[in-house]
C-alpha cells in the first residue's frame, strides 16, 4: 500500500491474518417441530458506520478465502489499472453470473472491445450456473464452455485490462503477472491488511486470503467512496444492474432491490458480504459452506446493522416441510437474533 493510500483511508496496513483453524460459533439453527435438528456454525461481523465492530460472532480475524465475494475488489483494481467499463459491463466484471444469454453477450462484448476472442479466456469450462439455464443448455446439445462459466465476465475484463497495459495475455492468471500483482495491491489497500496466502480459485484465477473483518472493511470502503472513483463506479454498476452481477431470480439481486443503496456479493462456501452507503457493513462465512444458511444469516446480520427487518422478510430462509406442510425453518442463532428461538415453529 502506498503512503497516499494510507493517508486517504487514515489507516496503516495491518499484518496478515493468522492461518489457523477458525473458532466458528453457531450462527443458524435448523428447527423442525420446535426441536433444533441441525446447527450451522460460522462467523459474522457487523461494522458500524464509523468502521468499528458492532457485533462479532465466531472468528472474524482468522485467514479465510472470500471466494467470489472478493470480485468487487478485483473490479476496483482493474478500473484503477485503466479498464474503461461502466454500467452493465462493469457489473458483469464483478459477477458470478447465471450463464444467461445476456451474460454471454456481455462477455463477448468485453472481449470484442479488447480485440480478443473466447479462445483467449483461461478460465475453466463449465455449464451455466443457473439450473434452469443449464437444463436448457443441455437439451440444446451445447457443451461446457469458458464463456458459460460463471466468472467469464471477470476473466474477459482481466484480459482487457492486460491488453490496455501492454501486458502478456497467455499468462494473465499467473500470480506473478503484473495484472494479478496490481489486484493483490488493491486487495491489501481496501481490506487494510496484508494477504495471508495466495491460492487458485475455482475458475483458475488467483485467490487471496484475508480475514472476514477485512472483507467487510473493503466493502464499506467501496460504498463510501466519493462519486466517480473506481470504488463508487463498481458499487453503482452492481446496484443499478444487479441481475448482470448475478442473474434472474438470484438472491443477491433480490437483496439489492429490497434494501435501497445496498451493495452485496456472494461467494462459494457460504460467503456473503454487504455494505450500505454510510459504511455500515456485514460479512458472513458459513463454516460448512451450506448455501441454505448464507442468506438467512446475512439478513439477520443486516437487521442488527440497522436495516428495517420488514425489508428482509423474504430472505428469512426457505421453510422446512413435513408431509407437504410447513413444520420448521432455518433461524438465526440467539447470538445473532435474540428473538429467533422464541418464535413459533
GROMACS .gro file of C-alpha atoms in nm:
model
  345
    1UNK     CA    1   0.000   0.000   0.000
    2UNK     CA    2   0.134   0.341  -0.093
    3UNK     CA    3   0.169   0.629   0.158
    4UNK     CA    4  -0.101   0.816  -0.038
    5UNK     CA    5  -0.344   0.529   0.003
    6UNK     CA    6  -0.268   0.507   0.372
    7UNK     CA    7  -0.340   0.878   0.413
    8UNK     CA    8  -0.660   0.851   0.213
    9UNK     CA    9  -0.802   0.578   0.437
   10UNK     CA   10  -0.650   0.705   0.758
   11UNK     CA   11  -0.508   0.366   0.844
   12UNK     CA   12  -0.194   0.159   0.832
   13UNK     CA   13  -0.158  -0.181   0.671
   14UNK     CA   14  -0.215  -0.448   0.933
   15UNK     CA   15  -0.029  -0.776   0.940
   16UNK     CA   16  -0.172  -1.070   0.750
   17UNK     CA   17  -0.445  -1.257   0.940
   18UNK     CA   18  -0.343  -1.572   1.119
   19UNK     CA   19  -0.374  -1.903   0.934
   20UNK     CA   20  -0.542  -2.126   1.188
   21UNK     CA   21  -0.849  -2.337   1.248
   22UNK     CA   22  -1.124  -2.073   1.275
   23UNK     CA   23  -1.309  -2.060   1.605
   24UNK     CA   24  -1.655  -2.063   1.448
   25UNK     CA   25  -1.971  -2.042   1.657
   26UNK     CA   26  -2.338  -2.137   1.599
   27UNK     CA   27  -2.498  -1.886   1.362
   28UNK     CA   28  -2.812  -2.070   1.245
   29UNK     CA   29  -3.040  -2.347   1.368
   30UNK     CA   30  -3.242  -2.587   1.159
   31UNK     CA   31  -3.562  -2.609   1.363
   32UNK     CA   32  -3.821  -2.878   1.288
   33UNK     CA   33  -4.132  -2.909   1.501
   34UNK     CA   34  -3.985  -2.693   1.775
   35UNK     CA   35  -3.669  -2.903   1.805
   36UNK     CA   36  -3.323  -2.797   1.686
   37UNK     CA   37  -3.247  -3.062   1.425
   38UNK     CA   38  -2.922  -2.916   1.296
   39UNK     CA   39  -2.675  -2.637   1.364
   40UNK     CA   40  -2.475  -2.435   1.116
   41UNK     CA   41  -2.154  -2.289   1.256
   42UNK     CA   42  -1.983  -1.986   1.111
   43UNK     CA   43  -1.861  -1.634   1.173
   44UNK     CA   44  -2.031  -1.297   1.134
   45UNK     CA   45  -1.907  -0.939   1.161
   46UNK     CA   46  -2.121  -0.625   1.166
   47UNK     CA   47  -1.949  -0.289   1.121
   48UNK     CA   48  -2.093   0.045   1.231
   49UNK     CA   49  -2.077   0.347   1.000
   50UNK     CA   50  -1.755   0.463   1.167
   51UNK     CA   51  -1.588   0.129   1.092
   52UNK     CA   52  -1.598  -0.003   1.447
   53UNK     CA   53  -1.708  -0.359   1.512
   54UNK     CA   54  -2.067  -0.350   1.636
   55UNK     CA   55  -2.113  -0.727   1.653
   56UNK     CA   56  -1.887  -1.025   1.606
   57UNK     CA   57  -1.970  -1.393   1.626
   58UNK     CA   58  -1.714  -1.665   1.579
   59UNK     CA   59  -1.372  -1.584   1.440
   60UNK     CA   60  -1.361  -1.269   1.226
   61UNK     CA   61  -0.982  -1.233   1.226
   62UNK     CA   62  -0.866  -1.574   1.103
   63UNK     CA   63  -0.746  -1.605   0.744
   64UNK     CA   64  -1.011  -1.734   0.504
   65UNK     CA   65  -1.087  -1.725   0.132
   66UNK     CA   66  -1.365  -1.482   0.033
   67UNK     CA   67  -1.408  -1.664  -0.298
   68UNK     CA   68  -1.627  -1.462  -0.537
   69UNK     CA   69  -1.724  -1.215  -0.264
   70UNK     CA   70  -1.388  -1.053  -0.347
   71UNK     CA   71  -1.490  -0.976  -0.707
   72UNK     CA   72  -1.596  -0.614  -0.640
   73UNK     CA   73  -1.245  -0.551  -0.506
   74UNK     CA   74  -1.092  -0.714  -0.813
   75UNK     CA   75  -1.311  -0.492  -1.032
   76UNK     CA   76  -1.191  -0.181  -0.847
   77UNK     CA   77  -0.833  -0.290  -0.911
   78UNK     CA   78  -0.897  -0.327  -1.283
   79UNK     CA   79  -1.057   0.018  -1.304
   80UNK     CA   80  -0.756   0.166  -1.126
   81UNK     CA   81  -0.540  -0.006  -1.388
   82UNK     CA   82  -0.732   0.164  -1.669
   83UNK     CA   83  -1.027  -0.063  -1.750
   84UNK     CA   84  -1.278   0.172  -1.922
   85UNK     CA   85  -1.604  -0.006  -1.835
   86UNK     CA   86  -1.918   0.115  -1.658
   87UNK     CA   87  -2.282   0.011  -1.634
   88UNK     CA   88  -2.380  -0.342  -1.732
   89UNK     CA   89  -2.035  -0.448  -1.845
   90UNK     CA   90  -1.872  -0.330  -1.524
   91UNK     CA   91  -2.136  -0.514  -1.323
   92UNK     CA   92  -2.055  -0.824  -1.527
   93UNK     CA   93  -1.688  -0.775  -1.443
   94UNK     CA   94  -1.774  -0.830  -1.075
   95UNK     CA   95  -2.028  -1.105  -1.145
   96UNK     CA   96  -2.080  -1.466  -1.060
   97UNK     CA   97  -2.331  -1.481  -1.339
   98UNK     CA   98  -2.602  -1.737  -1.413
   99UNK     CA   99  -2.497  -1.804  -1.772
  100UNK     CA  100  -2.797  -1.634  -1.929
  101UNK     CA  101  -2.764  -1.511  -2.288
  102UNK     CA  102  -2.718  -1.151  -2.172
  103UNK     CA  103  -2.421  -1.260  -1.961
  104UNK     CA  104  -2.264  -1.443  -2.252
  105UNK     CA  105  -2.330  -1.150  -2.485
  106UNK     CA  106  -2.178  -0.906  -2.236
  107UNK     CA  107  -1.865  -1.118  -2.201
  108UNK     CA  108  -1.829  -1.135  -2.578
  109UNK     CA  109  -1.865  -0.756  -2.591
  110UNK     CA  110  -1.583  -0.704  -2.339
  111UNK     CA  111  -1.361  -0.935  -2.543
  112UNK     CA  112  -1.453  -0.751  -2.865
  113UNK     CA  113  -1.360  -0.417  -2.709
  114UNK     CA  114  -1.017  -0.564  -2.641
  115UNK     CA  115  -0.992  -0.709  -2.991
  116UNK     CA  116  -0.991  -1.059  -2.842
  117UNK     CA  117  -1.198  -1.376  -2.866
  118UNK     CA  118  -1.330  -1.653  -2.643
  119UNK     CA  119  -1.018  -1.859  -2.713
  120UNK     CA  120  -0.813  -1.606  -2.516
  121UNK     CA  121  -1.003  -1.687  -2.195
  122UNK     CA  122  -0.818  -1.909  -1.947
  123UNK     CA  123  -1.098  -1.979  -1.701
  124UNK     CA  124  -1.225  -2.336  -1.673
  125UNK     CA  125  -1.503  -2.464  -1.898
  126UNK     CA  126  -1.841  -2.520  -1.737
  127UNK     CA  127  -2.214  -2.531  -1.786
  128UNK     CA  128  -2.426  -2.227  -1.688
  129UNK     CA  129  -2.461  -2.182  -1.311
  130UNK     CA  130  -2.840  -2.138  -1.308
  131UNK     CA  131  -3.014  -2.480  -1.300
  132UNK     CA  132  -3.289  -2.383  -1.546
  133UNK     CA  133  -3.045  -2.222  -1.790
  134UNK     CA  134  -2.819  -2.528  -1.756
  135UNK     CA  135  -3.103  -2.767  -1.838
  136UNK     CA  136  -3.193  -2.565  -2.148
  137UNK     CA  137  -2.826  -2.564  -2.245
  138UNK     CA  138  -2.804  -2.944  -2.216
  139UNK     CA  139  -3.130  -3.000  -2.406
  140UNK     CA  140  -2.991  -2.788  -2.688
  141UNK     CA  141  -2.686  -3.013  -2.704
  142UNK     CA  142  -2.444  -2.739  -2.603
  143UNK     CA  143  -2.116  -2.836  -2.441
  144UNK     CA  144  -1.939  -2.676  -2.144
  145UNK     CA  145  -1.757  -2.359  -2.240
  146UNK     CA  146  -1.537  -2.090  -2.091
  147UNK     CA  147  -1.800  -1.831  -2.186
  148UNK     CA  148  -2.075  -2.008  -1.988
  149UNK     CA  149  -1.864  -2.043  -1.674
  150UNK     CA  150  -1.987  -1.800  -1.409
  151UNK     CA  151  -1.661  -1.600  -1.386
  152UNK     CA  152  -1.620  -1.535  -1.760
  153UNK     CA  153  -1.704  -1.164  -1.728
  154UNK     CA  154  -1.423  -1.117  -1.476
  155UNK     CA  155  -1.180  -1.306  -1.697
  156UNK     CA  156  -1.274  -1.107  -2.005
  157UNK     CA  157  -1.217  -0.785  -1.809
  158UNK     CA  158  -0.881  -0.917  -1.686
  159UNK     CA  159  -0.778  -0.977  -2.046
  160UNK     CA  160  -0.898  -0.631  -2.149
  161UNK     CA  161  -0.703  -0.471  -1.863
  162UNK     CA  162  -0.389  -0.664  -1.954
  163UNK     CA  163  -0.427  -0.570  -2.321
  164UNK     CA  164  -0.466  -0.198  -2.241
  165UNK     CA  165  -0.149  -0.202  -2.031
  166UNK     CA  166   0.058  -0.395  -2.285
  167UNK     CA  167   0.090  -0.693  -2.051
  168UNK     CA  168   0.112  -1.051  -2.175
  169UNK     CA  169  -0.217  -1.233  -2.224
  170UNK     CA  170  -0.142  -1.605  -2.213
  171UNK     CA  171  -0.027  -1.595  -1.851
  172UNK     CA  172  -0.268  -1.335  -1.711
  173UNK     CA  173  -0.367  -1.577  -1.432
  174UNK     CA  174  -0.013  -1.619  -1.301
  175UNK     CA  175   0.008  -1.462  -0.951
  176UNK     CA  176   0.336  -1.301  -1.062
  177UNK     CA  177   0.170  -1.134  -1.364
  178UNK     CA  178   0.151  -0.751  -1.342
  179UNK     CA  179  -0.229  -0.768  -1.350
  180UNK     CA  180  -0.250  -1.004  -1.053
  181UNK     CA  181   0.013  -0.805  -0.867
  182UNK     CA  182  -0.197  -0.491  -0.920
  183UNK     CA  183  -0.507  -0.672  -0.794
  184UNK     CA  184  -0.321  -0.801  -0.487
  185UNK     CA  185  -0.212  -0.445  -0.404
  186UNK     CA  186  -0.572  -0.321  -0.410
  187UNK     CA  187  -0.691  -0.619  -0.204
  188UNK     CA  188  -0.446  -0.511   0.065
  189UNK     CA  189  -0.538  -0.146   0.013
  190UNK     CA  190  -0.911  -0.192   0.063
  191UNK     CA  191  -0.902  -0.462   0.332
  192UNK     CA  192  -0.632  -0.272   0.520
  193UNK     CA  193  -0.428  -0.586   0.582
  194UNK     CA  194  -0.159  -0.794   0.420
  195UNK     CA  195  -0.264  -1.101   0.225
  196UNK     CA  196  -0.214  -1.421   0.425
  197UNK     CA  197  -0.185  -1.666   0.136
  198UNK     CA  198  -0.248  -1.692  -0.238
  199UNK     CA  199  -0.407  -1.998  -0.398
  200UNK     CA  200  -0.619  -2.071  -0.706
  201UNK     CA  201  -0.995  -2.010  -0.717
  202UNK     CA  202  -1.235  -2.250  -0.886
  203UNK     CA  203  -1.225  -2.052  -1.210
  204UNK     CA  204  -0.844  -2.058  -1.224
  205UNK     CA  205  -0.774  -1.701  -1.109
  206UNK     CA  206  -0.553  -1.623  -0.809
  207UNK     CA  207  -0.744  -1.614  -0.481
  208UNK     CA  208  -0.625  -1.402  -0.192
  209UNK     CA  209  -0.677  -1.494   0.172
  210UNK     CA  210  -0.777  -1.213   0.410
  211UNK     CA  211  -0.999  -1.200   0.719
  212UNK     CA  212  -1.376  -1.171   0.739
  213UNK     CA  213  -1.324  -0.837   0.912
  214UNK     CA  214  -1.102  -0.722   0.625
  215UNK     CA  215  -1.362  -0.825   0.366
  216UNK     CA  216  -1.633  -0.621   0.544
  217UNK     CA  217  -1.395  -0.325   0.567
  218UNK     CA  218  -1.326  -0.343   0.192
  219UNK     CA  219  -1.698  -0.347   0.109
  220UNK     CA  220  -1.755  -0.044   0.333
  221UNK     CA  221  -1.474   0.145   0.163
  222UNK     CA  222  -1.623   0.072  -0.177
  223UNK     CA  223  -1.969   0.201  -0.083
  224UNK     CA  224  -1.844   0.514   0.094
  225UNK     CA  225  -1.600   0.623  -0.177
  226UNK     CA  226  -1.659   0.963  -0.346
  227UNK     CA  227  -1.864   0.968  -0.668
  228UNK     CA  228  -1.667   0.895  -0.982
  229UNK     CA  229  -1.394   0.697  -0.809
  230UNK     CA  230  -1.330   0.337  -0.919
  231UNK     CA  231  -1.489   0.214  -0.597
  232UNK     CA  232  -1.806   0.420  -0.649
  233UNK     CA  233  -1.827   0.316  -1.014
  234UNK     CA  234  -1.823  -0.052  -0.916
  235UNK     CA  235  -2.087  -0.001  -0.645
  236UNK     CA  236  -2.311   0.198  -0.880
  237UNK     CA  237  -2.281  -0.056  -1.161
  238UNK     CA  238  -2.362  -0.354  -0.942
  239UNK     CA  239  -2.658  -0.186  -0.772
  240UNK     CA  240  -2.805  -0.049  -1.095
  241UNK     CA  241  -2.752  -0.374  -1.287
  242UNK     CA  242  -2.796  -0.632  -1.011
  243UNK     CA  243  -2.912  -0.910  -1.245
  244UNK     CA  244  -2.598  -0.864  -1.455
  245UNK     CA  245  -2.388  -0.921  -1.141
  246UNK     CA  246  -2.582  -1.239  -1.065
  247UNK     CA  247  -2.887  -1.345  -1.262
  248UNK     CA  248  -3.264  -1.362  -1.287
  249UNK     CA  249  -3.415  -1.487  -0.962
  250UNK     CA  250  -3.086  -1.484  -0.771
  251UNK     CA  251  -3.097  -1.381  -0.404
  252UNK     CA  252  -2.810  -1.134  -0.449
  253UNK     CA  253  -3.007  -0.925  -0.697
  254UNK     CA  254  -3.326  -0.951  -0.489
  255UNK     CA  255  -3.145  -0.833  -0.177
  256UNK     CA  256  -3.005  -0.526  -0.354
  257UNK     CA  257  -3.351  -0.440  -0.484
  258UNK     CA  258  -3.508  -0.484  -0.140
  259UNK     CA  259  -3.262  -0.266   0.054
  260UNK     CA  260  -3.202   0.078  -0.103
  261UNK     CA  261  -2.834   0.154  -0.157
  262UNK     CA  262  -2.714  -0.192  -0.053
  263UNK     CA  263  -2.418  -0.349  -0.231
  264UNK     CA  264  -2.385  -0.722  -0.176
  265UNK     CA  265  -2.191  -1.012  -0.324
  266UNK     CA  266  -2.194  -1.384  -0.258
  267UNK     CA  267  -1.917  -1.639  -0.276
  268UNK     CA  268  -1.894  -2.016  -0.280
  269UNK     CA  269  -1.853  -2.198   0.051
  270UNK     CA  270  -2.112  -1.989   0.233
  271UNK     CA  271  -1.966  -1.640   0.199
  272UNK     CA  272  -2.163  -1.315   0.176
  273UNK     CA  273  -2.061  -0.951   0.213
  274UNK     CA  274  -2.288  -0.647   0.212
  275UNK     CA  275  -2.244  -0.275   0.271
  276UNK     CA  276  -2.458   0.039   0.282
  277UNK     CA  277  -2.365   0.385   0.151
  278UNK     CA  278  -2.296   0.517   0.503
  279UNK     CA  279  -2.033   0.249   0.571
  280UNK     CA  280  -2.238   0.002   0.771
  281UNK     CA  281  -2.135  -0.345   0.656
  282UNK     CA  282  -2.167  -0.714   0.730
  283UNK     CA  283  -1.969  -1.021   0.627
  284UNK     CA  284  -2.072  -1.382   0.675
  285UNK     CA  285  -1.892  -1.714   0.647
  286UNK     CA  286  -2.086  -2.039   0.698
  287UNK     CA  287  -1.832  -2.292   0.822
  288UNK     CA  288  -1.965  -2.594   0.632
  289UNK     CA  289  -2.027  -2.391   0.315
  290UNK     CA  290  -2.403  -2.455   0.332
  291UNK     CA  291  -2.583  -2.220   0.096
  292UNK     CA  292  -2.918  -2.259   0.275
  293UNK     CA  293  -2.783  -2.071   0.580
  294UNK     CA  294  -2.600  -1.795   0.392
  295UNK     CA  295  -2.889  -1.559   0.317
  296UNK     CA  296  -3.091  -1.605   0.640
  297UNK     CA  297  -2.777  -1.530   0.843
  298UNK     CA  298  -2.694  -1.233   0.621
  299UNK     CA  299  -3.046  -1.096   0.660
  300UNK     CA  300  -3.026  -1.125   1.039
  301UNK     CA  301  -2.687  -0.951   1.036
  302UNK     CA  302  -2.829  -0.669   0.824
  303UNK     CA  303  -3.113  -0.629   1.073
  304UNK     CA  304  -2.854  -0.600   1.350
  305UNK     CA  305  -2.683  -0.347   1.125
  306UNK     CA  306  -2.995  -0.129   1.134
  307UNK     CA  307  -3.176  -0.233   0.816
  308UNK     CA  308  -3.554  -0.240   0.854
  309UNK     CA  309  -3.648  -0.606   0.922
  310UNK     CA  310  -3.962  -0.560   0.714
  311UNK     CA  311  -3.742  -0.524   0.405
  312UNK     CA  312  -3.572  -0.853   0.486
  313UNK     CA  313  -3.875  -1.079   0.540
  314UNK     CA  314  -3.836  -1.269   0.212
  315UNK     CA  315  -3.477  -1.358   0.299
  316UNK     CA  316  -3.557  -1.542   0.623
  317UNK     CA  317  -3.494  -1.877   0.454
  318UNK     CA  318  -3.699  -2.147   0.286
  319UNK     CA  319  -3.949  -2.323   0.515
  320UNK     CA  320  -3.898  -2.686   0.614
  321UNK     CA  321  -4.177  -2.915   0.501
  322UNK     CA  322  -4.318  -3.229   0.658
  323UNK     CA  323  -4.584  -3.413   0.462
  324UNK     CA  324  -4.632  -3.104   0.250
  325UNK     CA  325  -4.694  -2.875   0.549
  326UNK     CA  326  -4.457  -2.619   0.698
  327UNK     CA  327  -4.307  -2.765   1.016
  328UNK     CA  328  -3.998  -2.553   1.068
  329UNK     CA  329  -3.735  -2.324   0.924
  330UNK     CA  330  -3.375  -2.210   0.940
  331UNK     CA  331  -3.340  -1.948   1.210
  332UNK     CA  332  -3.051  -1.728   1.318
  333UNK     CA  333  -2.889  -1.837   1.641
  334UNK     CA  334  -2.967  -1.639   1.954
  335UNK     CA  335  -2.630  -1.459   1.944
  336UNK     CA  336  -2.735  -1.308   1.610
  337UNK     CA  337  -3.108  -1.267   1.672
  338UNK     CA  338  -3.213  -1.281   2.039
  339UNK     CA  339  -3.579  -1.329   1.938
  340UNK     CA  340  -3.519  -1.613   1.692
  341UNK     CA  341  -3.566  -1.907   1.930
  342UNK     CA  342  -3.879  -1.764   2.089
  343UNK     CA  343  -4.066  -1.769   1.759
  344UNK     CA  344  -4.317  -2.045   1.685
  345UNK     CA  345  -4.200  -2.332   1.459
   0.00000   0.00000   0.00000
